Coordinates of C-alpha atoms in Angstrom, one line a residue:
Chain S
X212 CA 119.0 73.6 201.5
X213 CA 117.7 72.3 198.2
X214 CA 114.3 73.7 198.9
X215 CA 115.8 77.2 198.5
X216 CA 116.4 76.6 194.8
X217 CA 113.6 77.7 192.5
X218 CA 112.7 75.0 190.0
X219 CA 112.8 76.6 186.4
X220 CA 112.0 73.7 184.2
X221 CA 112.0 69.8 184.2
X222 CA 113.1 68.6 180.9
X223 CA 113.4 65.1 179.7
X224 CA 116.6 64.3 181.6
X225 CA 117.3 67.0 183.8
X226 CA 115.9 69.4 186.3
X227 CA 117.0 73.0 186.0
X228 CA 117.1 75.1 189.1
X229 CA 118.1 78.8 189.6
X230 CA 120.2 80.0 192.4
X231 CA 122.9 82.4 193.3
X232 CA 126.3 81.1 193.4
X233 CA 129.2 83.4 194.4
X234 CA 127.0 86.3 193.6
X235 CA 126.2 85.3 190.0
X236 CA 122.9 84.1 188.8
X237 CA 123.2 80.5 188.3
X238 CA 121.6 77.6 186.6
X239 CA 121.9 74.1 188.1
X240 CA 121.3 71.3 186.0
X241 CA 120.6 68.0 187.7
X242 CA 120.5 64.9 185.8
X243 CA 118.0 62.9 188.0
X244 CA 117.9 59.2 188.1
X245 CA 116.0 57.5 185.5
X246 CA 114.2 54.4 187.1
X247 CA 113.1 52.8 183.9
X248 CA 116.8 51.7 182.9
X249 CA 119.2 49.5 184.6
X250 CA 121.1 51.3 187.4
X251 CA 124.5 50.5 186.0
X252 CA 123.5 52.0 182.7
X253 CA 121.8 55.0 184.3
X254 CA 125.0 55.8 186.4
X255 CA 127.4 55.4 183.5
X256 CA 125.2 57.5 181.1
X257 CA 124.8 60.3 183.6
X258 CA 128.5 60.3 184.3
X259 CA 129.5 60.3 180.8
X260 CA 127.0 63.1 179.8
X261 CA 128.0 65.4 182.7
X262 CA 131.7 64.9 181.6
X263 CA 130.9 65.6 177.9
X264 CA 128.9 68.7 178.7
X265 CA 131.8 70.3 180.9
X266 CA 134.4 69.2 178.4
X267 CA 132.4 70.6 175.4
X268 CA 131.4 73.9 177.1
X269 CA 135.2 74.5 177.9
X270 CA 136.3 73.6 174.3
X271 CA 133.7 75.8 172.9
X272 CA 135.1 78.8 174.7
X273 CA 138.5 78.4 172.8
X274 CA 136.6 77.8 169.6
X275 CA 134.9 81.1 169.8
X276 CA 131.4 79.7 170.2
X277 CA 129.5 81.4 173.0
X278 CA 128.1 78.9 175.7
X279 CA 127.2 79.5 179.3
X280 CA 130.4 79.7 181.6
X281 CA 131.0 76.6 183.7
X282 CA 131.0 77.1 187.5
X283 CA 131.0 73.8 189.1
X284 CA 130.7 70.2 188.4
X285 CA 129.3 67.9 191.4
X286 CA 129.3 64.2 190.3
X287 CA 128.0 63.1 193.6
X288 CA 124.8 65.0 193.2
X289 CA 124.8 64.6 189.4
X290 CA 124.9 68.4 188.9
X291 CA 126.4 71.0 186.9
X292 CA 126.3 74.7 187.9
X293 CA 126.7 77.4 185.1
X294 CA 125.9 80.8 184.1
X295 CA 122.2 81.8 183.9
X296 CA 121.0 84.1 181.0
X297 CA 118.1 85.7 182.7
X298 CA 117.2 87.5 179.6
X299 CA 117.2 84.9 176.7
X300 CA 114.7 83.0 174.3
X301 CA 115.5 79.6 172.7
X302 CA 115.5 79.9 168.9
X303 CA 112.4 77.5 168.8
X304 CA 110.3 80.1 170.9
X305 CA 111.9 82.9 168.8
X306 CA 110.7 81.3 165.6
X307 CA 107.5 80.2 166.7
X308 CA 106.5 83.3 168.9
X309 CA 108.4 86.1 167.5
X310 CA 109.1 85.5 163.8
X311 CA 105.7 84.1 162.8
X312 CA 103.8 86.9 164.7
X313 CA 105.7 89.8 163.4
X314 CA 105.9 88.8 159.9
X315 CA 103.8 91.6 158.5
X316 CA 104.4 94.9 160.4
X317 CA 103.2 98.3 159.9
X318 CA 105.6 99.0 157.2
X319 CA 104.4 96.1 155.2
X320 CA 107.9 94.6 155.1
X321 CA 108.5 91.3 156.4
X322 CA 111.4 92.3 158.7
X323 CA 111.2 89.4 161.0
X324 CA 112.1 87.0 158.0
X325 CA 115.3 89.2 157.7
X326 CA 116.1 88.8 161.3
X327 CA 115.6 85.0 161.0
X328 CA 118.0 85.0 158.0
X329 CA 120.6 86.7 160.2
X330 CA 120.0 84.3 162.9
X331 CA 120.3 81.4 160.4
X332 CA 123.7 82.7 159.5
X333 CA 124.7 82.8 163.1
X334 CA 123.7 79.3 163.6
X335 CA 125.7 78.0 160.5
X336 CA 128.6 79.8 161.7
X337 CA 128.5 78.6 165.2
X338 CA 128.0 74.9 164.2
X339 CA 130.9 75.2 161.7
X340 CA 133.1 76.6 164.3
X341 CA 132.4 73.8 166.6
X342 CA 133.1 71.2 163.8
X343 CA 136.3 72.9 162.8
X344 CA 137.4 72.2 166.3
X345 CA 136.0 68.7 166.2
X346 CA 133.2 69.3 168.7
X347 CA 130.1 67.2 167.8
X348 CA 127.2 68.7 169.5
X349 CA 125.0 65.5 169.2
X350 CA 121.6 67.2 169.9
X351 CA 121.4 70.3 167.5
X352 CA 117.8 71.6 167.7
X353 CA 116.3 74.9 167.9
X354 CA 115.5 74.3 171.5
X355 CA 119.3 74.0 172.3
X356 CA 120.2 77.4 170.9
X357 CA 119.6 80.7 172.8
X358 CA 119.5 84.2 171.8
X359 CA 120.8 86.6 174.3
X360 CA 121.0 90.4 174.2
X361 CA 124.6 91.6 174.2
X362 CA 123.7 94.4 176.6
X363 CA 120.5 94.2 178.8
X364 CA 117.4 96.0 177.2
X365 CA 114.9 95.7 180.0
X366 CA 112.2 95.7 177.2
X367 CA 109.1 93.7 177.9
X368 CA 107.7 93.3 174.5
X369 CA 109.2 91.3 171.5
X370 CA 111.1 94.3 170.0
X371 CA 114.2 93.4 171.8
X372 CA 114.4 90.0 170.0
X373 CA 114.1 91.8 166.5
X374 CA 117.1 94.2 167.3
X375 CA 119.5 91.8 165.7
X376 CA 122.6 93.8 166.2
X377 CA 122.2 93.5 169.9
X378 CA 121.8 89.6 169.9
X379 CA 124.2 86.8 170.1
X380 CA 123.7 83.2 169.8
X381 CA 124.5 80.7 172.7
X382 CA 124.7 77.1 172.2
X383 CA 123.6 74.9 175.3
X384 CA 122.7 71.4 176.1
X385 CA 126.1 69.5 175.4
X386 CA 125.0 66.4 177.1
X387 CA 125.3 64.3 174.0
X388 CA 128.3 65.9 172.7
X389 CA 131.7 64.4 172.1
X390 CA 135.0 65.1 170.4
X391 CA 135.6 63.6 167.1
X392 CA 137.3 64.5 163.8
X393 CA 135.4 62.2 161.4
X394 CA 133.3 63.6 158.7
X395 CA 130.8 60.9 159.5
X396 CA 130.0 62.5 163.0
X397 CA 129.8 65.9 161.6
X398 CA 127.5 64.7 158.7
X399 CA 125.3 63.2 161.3
X400 CA 125.3 66.3 163.3
X401 CA 124.1 68.2 160.5
X402 CA 121.5 65.6 159.6
X403 CA 120.0 65.6 163.3
X404 CA 119.6 69.5 162.9
X405 CA 117.9 69.2 159.6
X406 CA 115.4 66.7 160.8
X407 CA 114.9 68.8 164.0
X408 CA 113.9 71.7 162.1
X409 CA 111.9 70.1 159.5
X410 CA 109.6 68.4 162.1
X411 CA 109.5 71.6 164.4
X412 CA 109.5 74.4 162.0
X413 CA 108.0 73.2 158.8
X414 CA 106.4 76.5 157.9
X415 CA 110.0 77.8 157.4
X416 CA 111.2 75.4 154.8
X417 CA 114.3 77.0 153.6
X418 CA 115.6 77.7 157.2
X419 CA 118.0 74.8 157.1
X420 CA 119.4 75.4 153.6
X421 CA 120.2 79.0 154.8
X422 CA 122.1 77.6 157.8
X423 CA 123.9 75.1 155.6
X424 CA 124.9 77.9 153.2
X425 CA 126.5 79.8 156.0
X426 CA 128.2 76.6 157.4
X427 CA 129.8 76.1 153.9
X428 CA 130.7 79.8 153.4
X429 CA 132.3 80.3 156.8
X430 CA 135.7 79.0 155.8
X431 CA 137.3 77.1 152.9
X432 CA 138.8 74.3 155.1
X433 CA 137.7 70.9 153.6
X434 CA 134.0 71.6 154.0
X435 CA 133.4 69.5 150.9
X436 CA 134.1 66.2 152.7
X437 CA 131.7 67.1 155.5
X438 CA 128.9 68.0 153.0
X439 CA 129.5 64.8 150.9
X440 CA 129.2 62.8 154.1
X441 CA 126.0 64.6 155.0
X442 CA 124.4 63.8 151.8
X443 CA 125.3 60.0 152.3
X444 CA 123.8 60.2 155.8
X445 CA 120.8 61.7 154.2
X446 CA 120.6 59.1 151.4
X447 CA 120.9 56.3 154.1
X448 CA 117.9 58.0 155.9
X449 CA 115.7 57.9 152.8
X450 CA 116.7 54.2 152.1
X451 CA 115.8 53.2 155.7
X452 CA 112.0 52.8 155.5
X453 CA 112.0 49.5 153.9
X454 CA 110.6 46.4 155.4
X455 CA 107.3 46.9 157.4
Chain U
X167 CA 79.0 53.0 157.2
X168 CA 82.0 51.7 155.6
X169 CA 82.9 48.0 155.3
X170 CA 86.5 47.7 154.4
X171 CA 88.8 44.5 153.7
X172 CA 92.6 45.0 154.1
X173 CA 95.4 42.9 152.6
X174 CA 98.7 43.1 154.3
X175 CA 102.0 41.4 153.3
X176 CA 104.7 43.8 153.4
X177 CA 107.3 41.4 155.4
X178 CA 106.8 37.8 156.4
X179 CA 103.3 38.2 157.9
X180 CA 100.4 37.6 155.6
X181 CA 97.1 39.2 157.0
X182 CA 93.7 39.8 155.8
X183 CA 91.2 41.6 158.0
X184 CA 87.6 43.0 157.8
X185 CA 86.2 46.1 159.7
X186 CA 82.9 47.6 159.9
X187 CA 83.1 51.2 161.2
X188 CA 86.0 50.3 163.6
X189 CA 84.4 47.0 164.8
X190 CA 86.8 44.2 163.9
X191 CA 84.8 41.3 161.9
X192 CA 87.8 39.2 161.0
X193 CA 91.6 39.2 161.6
X194 CA 93.4 36.3 160.0
X195 CA 96.9 35.8 159.6
X196 CA 99.8 33.3 158.5
X197 CA 103.6 33.9 159.3
X198 CA 106.4 32.8 157.2
X199 CA 108.9 31.0 159.7
X200 CA 112.4 30.3 158.6
X201 CA 114.8 27.8 160.4
X202 CA 117.0 29.1 163.2
X203 CA 120.0 31.3 162.0
X204 CA 118.1 32.3 158.8
X205 CA 115.9 35.4 158.1
X206 CA 113.4 35.6 155.5
X207 CA 114.2 36.6 152.0
X208 CA 111.8 38.5 149.5
X209 CA 111.4 35.5 147.1
X210 CA 110.5 32.8 149.5
X211 CA 108.4 35.1 151.5
X212 CA 106.4 36.0 148.4
X213 CA 105.9 32.4 147.6
X214 CA 104.7 31.7 151.0
X215 CA 102.2 34.6 150.6
X216 CA 101.1 33.1 147.2
X217 CA 100.5 29.8 148.7
X218 CA 98.4 30.9 151.5
X219 CA 96.4 33.9 150.5
X220 CA 93.6 32.4 149.0
X221 CA 93.0 30.3 152.1
X222 CA 93.1 33.5 154.4
X223 CA 90.9 35.3 152.3
X224 CA 88.2 32.6 152.5
X225 CA 88.8 32.4 156.4
X226 CA 88.4 36.1 156.7
X227 CA 85.2 36.2 154.6
X228 CA 83.8 33.0 156.6
X229 CA 84.8 34.6 159.9
X230 CA 83.3 37.9 159.3
X231 CA 79.9 36.5 157.8
X232 CA 80.4 39.3 155.2
X233 CA 79.6 38.8 151.5
X234 CA 81.9 40.3 148.9
X235 CA 79.1 42.5 147.7
X236 CA 78.7 44.1 151.1
X237 CA 82.2 45.5 151.1
X238 CA 82.6 49.1 150.3
X239 CA 86.3 49.5 149.7
X240 CA 89.4 46.9 149.2
X241 CA 92.5 48.1 150.8
X242 CA 96.1 46.7 150.5
X243 CA 99.4 47.7 151.7
X244 CA 101.1 50.2 149.1
X245 CA 104.3 50.2 151.1
X246 CA 107.0 50.3 152.6
X247 CA 108.2 46.7 152.6
X248 CA 109.6 44.0 150.5
X249 CA 108.7 44.3 146.9
X250 CA 107.9 40.8 146.0
X251 CA 105.6 40.0 149.1
X252 CA 103.9 43.4 148.7
X253 CA 103.3 42.6 145.0
X254 CA 101.5 39.4 145.9
X255 CA 99.0 41.1 148.0
X256 CA 98.5 44.2 145.6
X257 CA 97.7 41.7 142.8
X258 CA 95.2 39.7 144.7
X259 CA 93.6 43.0 146.2
X260 CA 93.3 44.6 142.6
X261 CA 91.8 41.1 141.2
X262 CA 89.1 41.3 144.2
X263 CA 88.4 44.9 143.3
X264 CA 87.8 44.1 139.8
X265 CA 85.7 40.9 140.4
X266 CA 83.7 42.5 143.1
X267 CA 83.5 45.9 141.2
X268 CA 84.6 47.8 144.3
X269 CA 86.8 51.0 144.7
X270 CA 90.4 50.1 145.8
X271 CA 92.8 52.1 148.1
X272 CA 96.6 51.7 148.8
X273 CA 97.5 52.3 152.4
X274 CA 100.8 53.4 154.1
X275 CA 101.7 50.5 156.4
X276 CA 103.1 52.7 159.1
X277 CA 99.9 54.8 159.2
X278 CA 97.9 51.6 159.5
X279 CA 99.9 50.7 162.6
X280 CA 99.2 54.2 164.2
X281 CA 95.5 54.2 163.4
X282 CA 94.9 50.7 164.6
X283 CA 96.8 51.5 167.8
X284 CA 94.5 54.6 168.2
X285 CA 91.4 52.5 167.5
X286 CA 92.2 49.9 170.1
X287 CA 93.6 51.9 173.0
X288 CA 91.4 54.9 172.3
X289 CA 94.5 57.1 172.6
X290 CA 93.5 60.6 171.3
X291 CA 96.7 62.5 170.2
X292 CA 99.7 60.3 171.4
X293 CA 103.4 60.5 170.6
X294 CA 103.7 57.2 168.8
X295 CA 106.8 55.0 169.1
X296 CA 106.6 52.7 166.1
X297 CA 109.2 49.8 166.6
X298 CA 109.0 46.7 164.2
X299 CA 111.5 44.6 162.1
X300 CA 111.8 47.3 159.5
X301 CA 111.0 50.5 161.2
X302 CA 111.9 52.5 164.3
X303 CA 110.3 56.0 164.3
X304 CA 109.0 58.4 167.0
X305 CA 105.9 60.2 165.3
X306 CA 103.6 62.9 166.4
X307 CA 100.7 64.4 164.5
X308 CA 100.8 68.0 163.5
X309 CA 98.9 69.8 160.9
X310 CA 97.4 67.0 158.7
X311 CA 100.7 64.8 158.7
X312 CA 102.2 62.3 160.9
X313 CA 105.6 63.8 161.4
X314 CA 108.8 61.9 162.2
X315 CA 110.6 63.4 165.0
X316 CA 113.2 60.8 165.5
X317 CA 114.1 57.5 164.0
X318 CA 117.1 55.0 163.5
X319 CA 119.7 56.2 161.2
X320 CA 120.7 52.7 160.3
X321 CA 118.9 49.3 161.1
X322 CA 115.5 49.0 162.9
X323 CA 115.4 47.8 166.4
X324 CA 113.5 44.7 165.5
X325 CA 116.2 43.9 162.8
X326 CA 118.9 44.4 165.5
X327 CA 117.0 41.9 167.7
X328 CA 116.2 39.3 165.1
X329 CA 119.7 39.3 163.7
X330 CA 121.1 38.8 167.1
X331 CA 118.6 35.8 167.8
X332 CA 120.3 34.4 164.5
X333 CA 123.8 34.9 165.9
X334 CA 122.6 32.8 169.0
X335 CA 120.7 30.3 166.8
X336 CA 117.4 31.0 168.5
X337 CA 114.2 29.6 167.1
X338 CA 112.3 31.9 164.6
X339 CA 109.1 30.4 165.9
X340 CA 106.7 32.1 166.9
X341 CA 109.3 35.0 166.4
X342 CA 112.9 35.8 167.1
X343 CA 112.0 38.7 169.3
X344 CA 109.7 36.6 171.4
X345 CA 112.4 34.1 172.0
X346 CA 114.9 37.0 173.0
X347 CA 112.2 38.3 175.4
X348 CA 111.8 34.9 177.1
X349 CA 115.6 34.3 177.4
X350 CA 116.2 37.9 178.7
X351 CA 113.8 37.0 181.7
X352 CA 116.4 34.6 182.8
X353 CA 119.4 36.9 182.3
X354 CA 121.0 38.3 185.5
X355 CA 124.4 39.6 184.7
X356 CA 124.4 43.1 182.8
X357 CA 127.0 43.8 180.2
X358 CA 127.8 47.3 179.1
X359 CA 127.1 47.8 175.4
X360 CA 127.5 50.8 173.0
X361 CA 124.7 53.2 173.8
X362 CA 123.9 55.3 170.7
X363 CA 121.5 58.4 171.0
X364 CA 121.9 61.3 168.5
X365 CA 119.4 63.9 169.4
X366 CA 116.0 62.2 168.8
X367 CA 117.6 59.6 166.5
X368 CA 119.1 56.4 167.6
X369 CA 121.7 53.9 166.0
X370 CA 121.6 50.1 166.5
X371 CA 124.2 48.8 164.1
X372 CA 127.1 49.5 166.2
X373 CA 125.6 47.5 169.0
X374 CA 124.9 44.4 166.7
X375 CA 128.3 44.3 165.2
X376 CA 130.0 44.7 168.6
X377 CA 128.0 41.6 169.7
X378 CA 128.7 39.8 166.3
X379 CA 132.3 40.4 166.6
X380 CA 132.8 39.4 170.3
X381 CA 130.2 36.7 170.5
X382 CA 132.6 34.0 171.1
X383 CA 134.5 35.6 174.0
X384 CA 131.4 37.0 175.5
X385 CA 129.9 33.5 175.7
X386 CA 132.9 32.6 177.9
X387 CA 131.8 35.1 180.4
X388 CA 128.2 35.6 179.9
X389 CA 125.2 33.2 179.3
X390 CA 123.2 33.7 176.2
X391 CA 120.3 34.8 178.5
X392 CA 122.6 37.5 180.1
X393 CA 123.3 38.8 176.7
X394 CA 119.8 38.9 175.5
X395 CA 119.0 40.7 178.8
X396 CA 121.8 43.1 178.3
X397 CA 120.7 43.8 174.7
X398 CA 117.4 44.5 175.6
X399 CA 118.1 46.7 178.6
X400 CA 120.4 48.8 176.3
X401 CA 118.3 49.2 173.2
X402 CA 115.0 49.7 175.1
X403 CA 116.6 52.3 177.4
X404 CA 117.7 54.2 174.0
X405 CA 113.9 54.0 172.8
X406 CA 112.3 55.1 175.9
X407 CA 115.0 58.1 176.1
X408 CA 114.2 59.2 172.6
X409 CA 110.4 59.0 173.2
X410 CA 110.7 61.0 176.3
X411 CA 112.9 63.6 174.6
X412 CA 109.9 63.7 171.8
X413 CA 107.3 64.1 174.4
X414 CA 109.2 67.1 176.0
X415 CA 109.6 68.6 172.7
X416 CA 106.0 68.3 171.7
X417 CA 104.6 68.9 175.3
X418 CA 102.6 65.6 174.9
X419 CA 101.4 63.5 177.8
X420 CA 100.5 60.4 175.9
X421 CA 102.5 57.7 174.5
X422 CA 101.3 54.9 172.1
X423 CA 103.6 51.9 171.2
X424 CA 102.8 50.1 168.0
X425 CA 104.7 47.5 165.7
X426 CA 105.9 44.2 166.3
X427 CA 108.5 45.0 169.0
X428 CA 105.8 46.9 170.7
X429 CA 104.4 43.7 172.2
X430 CA 107.6 43.2 174.3
X431 CA 106.5 43.4 177.8
X432 CA 109.8 44.8 179.1
X433 CA 109.6 47.6 176.6
X434 CA 105.9 48.4 177.8
X435 CA 107.3 48.1 181.3
X436 CA 110.1 50.4 180.9
X437 CA 107.8 53.0 179.0
X438 CA 105.3 52.8 181.8
X439 CA 107.9 53.6 184.3
X440 CA 109.0 56.7 182.4
X441 CA 105.3 57.8 181.8
X442 CA 104.5 57.4 185.5
X443 CA 107.4 59.7 186.5
X444 CA 106.1 62.3 183.9
X445 CA 102.5 61.9 184.9
X446 CA 101.7 60.6 181.3
X447 CA 99.6 57.9 180.0
X448 CA 101.0 54.9 178.1
X449 CA 98.8 52.9 175.5
X450 CA 100.0 49.6 174.1
X451 CA 98.3 46.8 172.4
X452 CA 99.0 42.9 172.4
X453 CA 100.2 40.6 169.7
X454 CA 97.0 40.5 167.8
X455 CA 97.2 44.1 166.9
X456 CA 100.9 45.0 167.4
X457 CA 102.1 42.5 164.9
X458 CA 101.5 43.3 161.3
X459 CA 97.8 42.4 160.4
X460 CA 95.1 42.9 157.8
X461 CA 92.9 44.7 160.1
X462 CA 94.9 47.7 160.4
X463 CA 95.1 48.3 156.7
X464 CA 91.5 47.9 156.4
X465 CA 90.7 50.4 159.3
X466 CA 93.3 53.0 158.0
X467 CA 91.9 52.5 154.4
X468 CA 88.4 53.0 155.8
X469 CA 89.2 56.1 157.5
X470 CA 90.8 57.7 154.3
X471 CA 88.0 56.3 152.2
X472 CA 85.4 57.9 154.5
X473 CA 87.0 61.3 154.4
X474 CA 86.9 61.2 150.5
X475 CA 90.4 59.9 149.4
X476 CA 90.1 57.9 146.2
X477 CA 92.8 56.3 144.1
X478 CA 92.7 55.6 140.4
X479 CA 93.1 51.9 139.5
X480 CA 96.3 52.8 137.4
X481 CA 97.9 54.1 140.7
X482 CA 97.4 50.9 142.6
X483 CA 101.1 50.0 142.5
X484 CA 103.5 49.2 145.4
X485 CA 106.5 51.1 146.6
X486 CA 109.2 49.8 148.7
X487 CA 110.0 53.2 150.1
X488 CA 107.1 55.1 151.4
X489 CA 107.7 57.6 154.2
X490 CA 105.1 58.0 157.1
X491 CA 105.0 61.8 156.5
X492 CA 104.1 61.4 152.8
X493 CA 100.5 60.8 153.6
X494 CA 98.3 63.7 153.9
X495 CA 95.9 62.9 156.7
X496 CA 92.5 63.7 155.6
X497 CA 90.6 62.2 158.3
X498 CA 91.9 64.3 161.3
X499 CA 90.8 67.7 161.9
X500 CA 92.8 68.7 164.9

């Protein structure tokens, strides 16, 4: 039966298959066994991550953050079944392939940059909504965010990704997520995002500051403490490269 | 043809090496070893380097058969590292440069490890796992910089292992990490420890304080060997996991392990299994080149010197904090 599934992608820790589950396009995420690590450790890590992922997806729904719908969890086969967005692009690919290539268009205006600003705002708001609900993503990178058209476009070129009014941001990959109310974990979550963006998108150096700005402005609820903690985590980071 | 001499002394290893176009002519080293249960402190380490550096320099010159006038550039570790020991090497390097009337170049210690690893293993464009007593970084090259994709957010993995060796009062000779590795080979019973991966970053301080707090209770149920084994299995699994993430992120199919912890054979074995499953290649070196040495400084300095990098004498200072991605990689064109 497994042979019928079409493998979509093999990531670092899971294989992704496409299938049809109860008439819906479905993505199966299978966390395959890692032979390099002790089998007890492997089993406990895998079980914990499947649980985290399922839990956070559901919690995000109540927080108003868009995620794929959860269909089924199968611990035996180390699988999660969830909604598959057939028309989607990761924010990473969006920045590298769409924004960079469409920077100078016929009107001479760099409108893809404006689109990126809106995307940055959406990211800041989504992360803030998660943190307000004590959801720590744990692996915030531009590969773990998708842009999905609100209504199907059918377009084959990049234009659909520049029509910002028809796009929404979907957060994925909650394997490293957990629930915690501490400012420390929120600060680290932001720091992980900053580091990921610096290393991957160094040609857009102010991307993170725009995300942070929308994170800050989204609501007034004690955001100061989180941002102070974030600065502290950052400082710890700079101090770290000490002894060779 | 560039002949370079390198002075390294950022931590408890004092090394002087001489290279000629990537050919190693001398690789001399002394290690400051402290009693069991103690770590090395800056002042004592600097004194050790002071007392040994002239002897090591003479040894390196004798071994290489090179005369001071044949040398093209004097290289030394500018940072990162402990201030006082760094200073000892910098002063001797500056004195040599003046005496011999040669140009001088400060080198980033981490870049030294990476270039040494590439030279020895012939890895072309690998994802680099740099693991030592002071650093834990996942590095990949992109557009003239070695960029840090993941790192520890608190203590280095080698620091975690060293400090756990102190808790168990293991010997510091030849190194605490080596003794943990040997003890771990006899461990059987696996203890679940905190496992802390945050994106491509890792954290080790929680594991260490967990072990430190509970050590007396743990020793009732587990042997010290079991604990070494469990610690290694846990922290290395974390390192292999973030390396795999970084490889997936950068679409890379080579891994190079450098730094003192890199000569741990269990780490190399686990990384090898991961690479085999991905169809990737693993590159690692042995203790002659993994552990801090002078050759790596000489080689990295020679590469920079050949590609035109120069340093004014007034800039030949040291710095305790010097990030890998601060260095402009002038010698790579890819």
